[in-house]
Amino acid sequence: MLEALASRGAHVIAVTDKPVGLEAVTLVIDALREKTRNERIFAEYCDTLSTESTREFCTKFLTGKETRLDAIIFAHEYEHVGAFFSQSKDEKQCAEERRVAASDCTFLMTTLLLPTLLVAPAERDIRIINVVNPFYAAAVPHFPSPPSSTSPPFLHEGHRSLRSIVLMRHLQRVFDALPQAPAPNPDTASASVASNRAQKSNIVSVSVSPGFSRQDTVSPLLRASPSSPGFSIYGMLL
């Protein structure tokens, strides 16, 4: 995703929960700059499981010299949380706390950065893109009632995903309901005359599901990664 954005000339600020001076982070940034020939790729620290860290990042951005923002892409809730088998009570509780923390940070960052989006010129095309996991359909029959503690993890993930989709849809309705100044028409002299048609917001909030990923969906679900807690040889073979 970062490569696709950078190759199109975007000014990218990627957030990471690792120190920005870490070799693993600097190597990725340097490689992207060299491959895409785009020097406007930067990494900033922000732990999207911590509301305090999220607030600090947003404050730093809003008080900086450059506060133009054309898009916010939330991808931190795409990775699957919770294994399909051999989950203890503590592991289930930890997984649910992680889901809640990630969703809270999505809402908090949206709320804190919203003022700079609302004051942007009306002709600017702005996107809020929410990348969700593909289990949202599993939660449809019972939504909005939350799944029980004994429900399989894909139901919990589906509930979180669908809840996030509903949030983005609600945001869009709010944006469209706000009074918007019409964008100037360069082909007419009377650019200051408002259009009679209902104005739609220049901010578009959408949810996107990239589908199933072997690394981000299947591997955590089956405990198939050797570096993950509770590694399962059976899960890796499966």
Coordinates of C-alpha atoms in Angstrom, one line a residue:
M1 CA 0.0 0.0 0.0
L2 CA 2.8 2.4 0.9
E3 CA 4.6 1.6 -2.4
A4 CA 1.4 2.1 -4.4
L5 CA 0.9 5.5 -2.8
A6 CA 4.5 6.6 -3.1
S7 CA 4.7 5.5 -6.8
R8 CA 1.8 8.0 -7.5
G9 CA 3.7 10.8 -6.0
A10 CA 1.8 11.0 -2.7
H11 CA 3.3 12.7 0.4
V12 CA 3.1 9.7 2.8
I13 CA 3.3 9.8 6.6
A14 CA 3.3 6.1 7.8
V15 CA 2.8 5.5 11.5
T16 CA 4.5 2.6 13.3
D17 CA 4.5 1.3 16.8
K18 CA 8.3 0.8 16.6
P19 CA 10.9 3.5 17.2
V20 CA 11.4 5.4 13.9
G21 CA 15.2 5.1 14.3
L22 CA 15.0 1.3 14.3
E23 CA 16.8 -0.3 11.4
A24 CA 13.8 -2.3 10.3
V25 CA 11.8 1.0 9.9
T26 CA 14.6 3.0 8.2
L27 CA 15.3 0.3 5.7
V28 CA 11.7 0.2 4.6
I29 CA 11.5 3.9 4.2
D30 CA 14.8 4.1 2.3
A31 CA 13.9 1.3 0.0
L32 CA 10.5 2.9 -0.8
R33 CA 12.2 6.2 -1.5
E34 CA 14.7 4.6 -3.8
K35 CA 12.3 2.4 -5.7
T36 CA 9.5 5.0 -6.2
R37 CA 11.9 8.0 -6.6
N38 CA 9.8 9.8 -4.1
E39 CA 11.5 11.4 -1.2
R40 CA 8.3 12.5 0.5
I41 CA 7.9 9.3 2.5
F42 CA 8.2 9.5 6.3
A43 CA 7.6 7.4 9.4
E44 CA 6.2 8.7 12.6
Y45 CA 5.8 6.9 15.9
C46 CA 2.2 6.1 16.9
D47 CA 1.0 3.1 18.9
T48 CA -2.5 2.5 17.5
L49 CA -3.4 0.4 20.6
S50 CA -2.8 3.3 22.9
T51 CA -5.1 6.3 23.1
E52 CA -2.4 8.4 24.7
S53 CA 0.1 7.7 21.9
T54 CA -2.6 8.4 19.3
R55 CA -3.4 11.7 21.0
E56 CA 0.2 12.7 21.1
F57 CA 0.7 11.9 17.4
C58 CA -2.4 13.9 16.4
T59 CA -1.3 16.9 18.6
K60 CA 2.1 16.9 17.0
F61 CA 0.7 16.8 13.5
L62 CA -1.9 19.6 14.1
T63 CA 0.7 21.9 15.7
G64 CA 3.2 21.4 12.9
K65 CA 4.0 23.7 10.0
E66 CA 2.3 21.5 7.4
T67 CA -1.2 20.3 8.3
R68 CA -2.6 19.6 4.9
L69 CA -4.4 16.2 4.9
D70 CA -5.9 14.7 1.8
A71 CA -6.5 11.1 3.1
I72 CA -6.4 9.0 6.2
I73 CA -6.0 5.3 5.8
F74 CA -6.7 3.1 8.8
A75 CA -5.1 -0.3 8.2
H76 CA -4.3 -1.3 11.8
E77 CA -7.6 -3.2 12.3
Y78 CA -7.2 -5.4 9.3
E79 CA -4.9 -8.0 10.9
H80 CA -6.8 -10.8 12.5
V81 CA -6.9 -11.0 16.3
G82 CA -7.6 -14.3 18.2
A83 CA -6.8 -17.9 17.4
F84 CA -9.3 -20.5 16.2
F85 CA -8.3 -23.1 18.7
S86 CA -6.6 -23.6 22.1
Q87 CA -7.6 -20.2 23.5
S88 CA -7.5 -19.8 27.2
K89 CA -9.8 -17.4 29.1
D90 CA -7.0 -15.0 29.5
E91 CA -6.1 -15.1 25.9
K92 CA -9.7 -14.4 24.9
Q93 CA -9.8 -11.4 27.3
C94 CA -6.5 -10.1 25.9
A95 CA -7.7 -10.4 22.3
E96 CA -10.9 -8.5 23.1
E97 CA -9.0 -5.7 24.9
R98 CA -6.8 -5.4 21.8
R99 CA -9.9 -5.1 19.5
V100 CA -11.4 -2.5 21.7
A101 CA -8.1 -0.5 22.0
A102 CA -7.6 -0.5 18.2
S103 CA -11.2 0.6 17.5
D104 CA -11.0 3.4 20.2
C105 CA -7.8 4.7 18.5
T106 CA -9.6 4.7 15.1
F107 CA -12.4 6.8 16.5
L108 CA -10.0 9.1 18.4
M109 CA -7.7 9.8 15.5
T110 CA -10.7 10.5 13.3
T111 CA -12.2 12.9 15.8
L112 CA -8.9 14.7 16.5
L113 CA -8.0 15.2 12.8
L114 CA -11.5 16.0 11.6
P115 CA -11.2 19.8 12.2
T116 CA -8.3 20.1 9.7
L117 CA -10.4 18.2 7.1
L118 CA -13.5 20.3 7.6
V119 CA -11.7 23.6 6.9
A120 CA -10.1 22.3 3.7
P121 CA -11.2 24.0 0.5
A122 CA -14.4 22.6 -0.9
E123 CA -12.7 21.6 -4.2
R124 CA -10.3 19.3 -2.5
D125 CA -11.1 15.6 -2.7
I126 CA -10.6 14.1 0.7
R127 CA -10.8 10.4 1.7
I128 CA -11.1 8.5 5.0
I129 CA -10.4 4.9 4.2
N130 CA -11.0 2.1 6.7
V131 CA -9.4 -1.2 5.9
V132 CA -11.4 -4.0 7.6
N133 CA -11.0 -7.7 8.0
P134 CA -13.2 -10.0 5.8
F135 CA -15.3 -11.6 8.5
Y136 CA -17.9 -8.8 8.7
A137 CA -20.5 -10.9 7.0
A138 CA -20.3 -13.5 9.9
A139 CA -21.7 -10.9 12.3
V140 CA -24.6 -9.7 10.2
P141 CA -27.3 -12.1 11.7
H142 CA -26.6 -11.0 15.3
F143 CA -25.5 -7.4 14.9
P144 CA -25.5 -5.1 16.9
S145 CA -25.6 -7.6 19.8
P146 CA -22.0 -8.5 20.7
P147 CA -21.0 -12.2 20.4
S148 CA -20.7 -14.2 23.6
S149 CA -17.4 -15.1 25.2
T150 CA -17.7 -18.6 23.9
S151 CA -18.2 -17.5 20.3
P152 CA -15.4 -18.4 17.8
P153 CA -12.9 -15.6 17.1
F154 CA -14.2 -14.9 13.5
L155 CA -17.5 -13.8 15.0
H156 CA -15.7 -11.4 17.3
E157 CA -13.7 -10.1 14.4
G158 CA -16.7 -9.8 12.3
H159 CA -18.5 -7.8 14.9
R160 CA -15.6 -5.4 15.2
S161 CA -15.3 -5.1 11.4
L162 CA -19.1 -4.5 10.9
R163 CA -19.1 -2.0 13.8
S164 CA -16.3 -0.1 12.1
I165 CA -18.1 -0.2 8.8
V166 CA -21.2 1.3 10.4
L167 CA -19.1 4.1 11.9
M168 CA -17.7 5.1 8.5
R169 CA -21.2 5.0 7.0
H170 CA -22.5 7.2 9.9
L171 CA -19.6 9.7 9.3
Q172 CA -20.5 10.0 5.7
R173 CA -24.1 10.8 6.6
V174 CA -22.8 13.5 8.9
F175 CA -20.5 14.9 6.3
D176 CA -23.3 15.1 3.7
A177 CA -25.5 16.8 6.2
L178 CA -23.1 19.6 6.9
P179 CA -23.5 22.9 5.0
Q180 CA -20.9 23.0 2.3
A181 CA -19.8 26.0 0.2
P182 CA -20.0 25.1 -3.5
A183 CA -16.7 24.6 -5.3
P184 CA -15.9 27.5 -7.7
N185 CA -16.8 26.7 -11.3
P186 CA -13.8 27.7 -13.5
D187 CA -15.9 27.8 -16.7
T188 CA -18.3 30.5 -15.5
A189 CA -17.8 34.1 -14.4
S190 CA -20.4 33.8 -11.6
A191 CA -18.3 31.5 -9.4
S192 CA -19.8 33.0 -6.3
V193 CA -23.3 31.9 -7.0
A194 CA -24.4 28.9 -5.1
S195 CA -25.9 25.9 -6.8
N196 CA -29.5 25.1 -6.1
R197 CA -28.8 21.3 -5.9
A198 CA -28.1 19.7 -2.6
Q199 CA -24.4 19.9 -1.8
K200 CA -22.5 16.7 -1.0
S201 CA -19.4 16.7 1.1
N202 CA -16.0 16.7 -0.5
I203 CA -15.0 14.3 2.3
V204 CA -15.7 10.7 1.6
S205 CA -15.5 8.0 4.2
V206 CA -15.4 4.4 3.0
S207 CA -14.6 0.9 4.2
V208 CA -12.6 -1.5 2.2
S209 CA -12.0 -5.2 2.6
P210 CA -8.9 -6.6 0.8
G211 CA -10.2 -10.1 1.4
F212 CA -8.3 -12.9 3.1
S213 CA -4.5 -12.7 3.6
R214 CA -2.3 -15.6 4.4
Q215 CA -0.1 -13.5 6.6
D216 CA -2.6 -11.1 8.2
T217 CA -5.7 -13.4 8.4
V218 CA -4.9 -17.1 8.2
S219 CA -1.6 -17.1 10.1
P220 CA -2.9 -15.5 13.3
L221 CA -6.1 -17.5 13.1
L222 CA -4.2 -20.8 13.1
R223 CA -1.2 -19.7 15.2
A224 CA 1.0 -20.5 12.2
S225 CA 3.7 -17.9 12.6
P226 CA 6.8 -19.2 14.6
S227 CA 7.3 -15.8 16.0
S228 CA 3.7 -15.5 17.5
P229 CA 2.8 -16.6 21.0
G230 CA 1.3 -20.1 21.2
F231 CA 2.9 -21.2 17.9
S232 CA 1.2 -24.3 16.6
I233 CA 3.0 -26.7 14.3
Y234 CA -0.4 -28.2 13.3
G235 CA -1.7 -24.7 12.4
M236 CA 1.4 -24.0 10.3
L237 CA 1.0 -27.4 8.4
L238 CA -2.7 -26.7 7.9

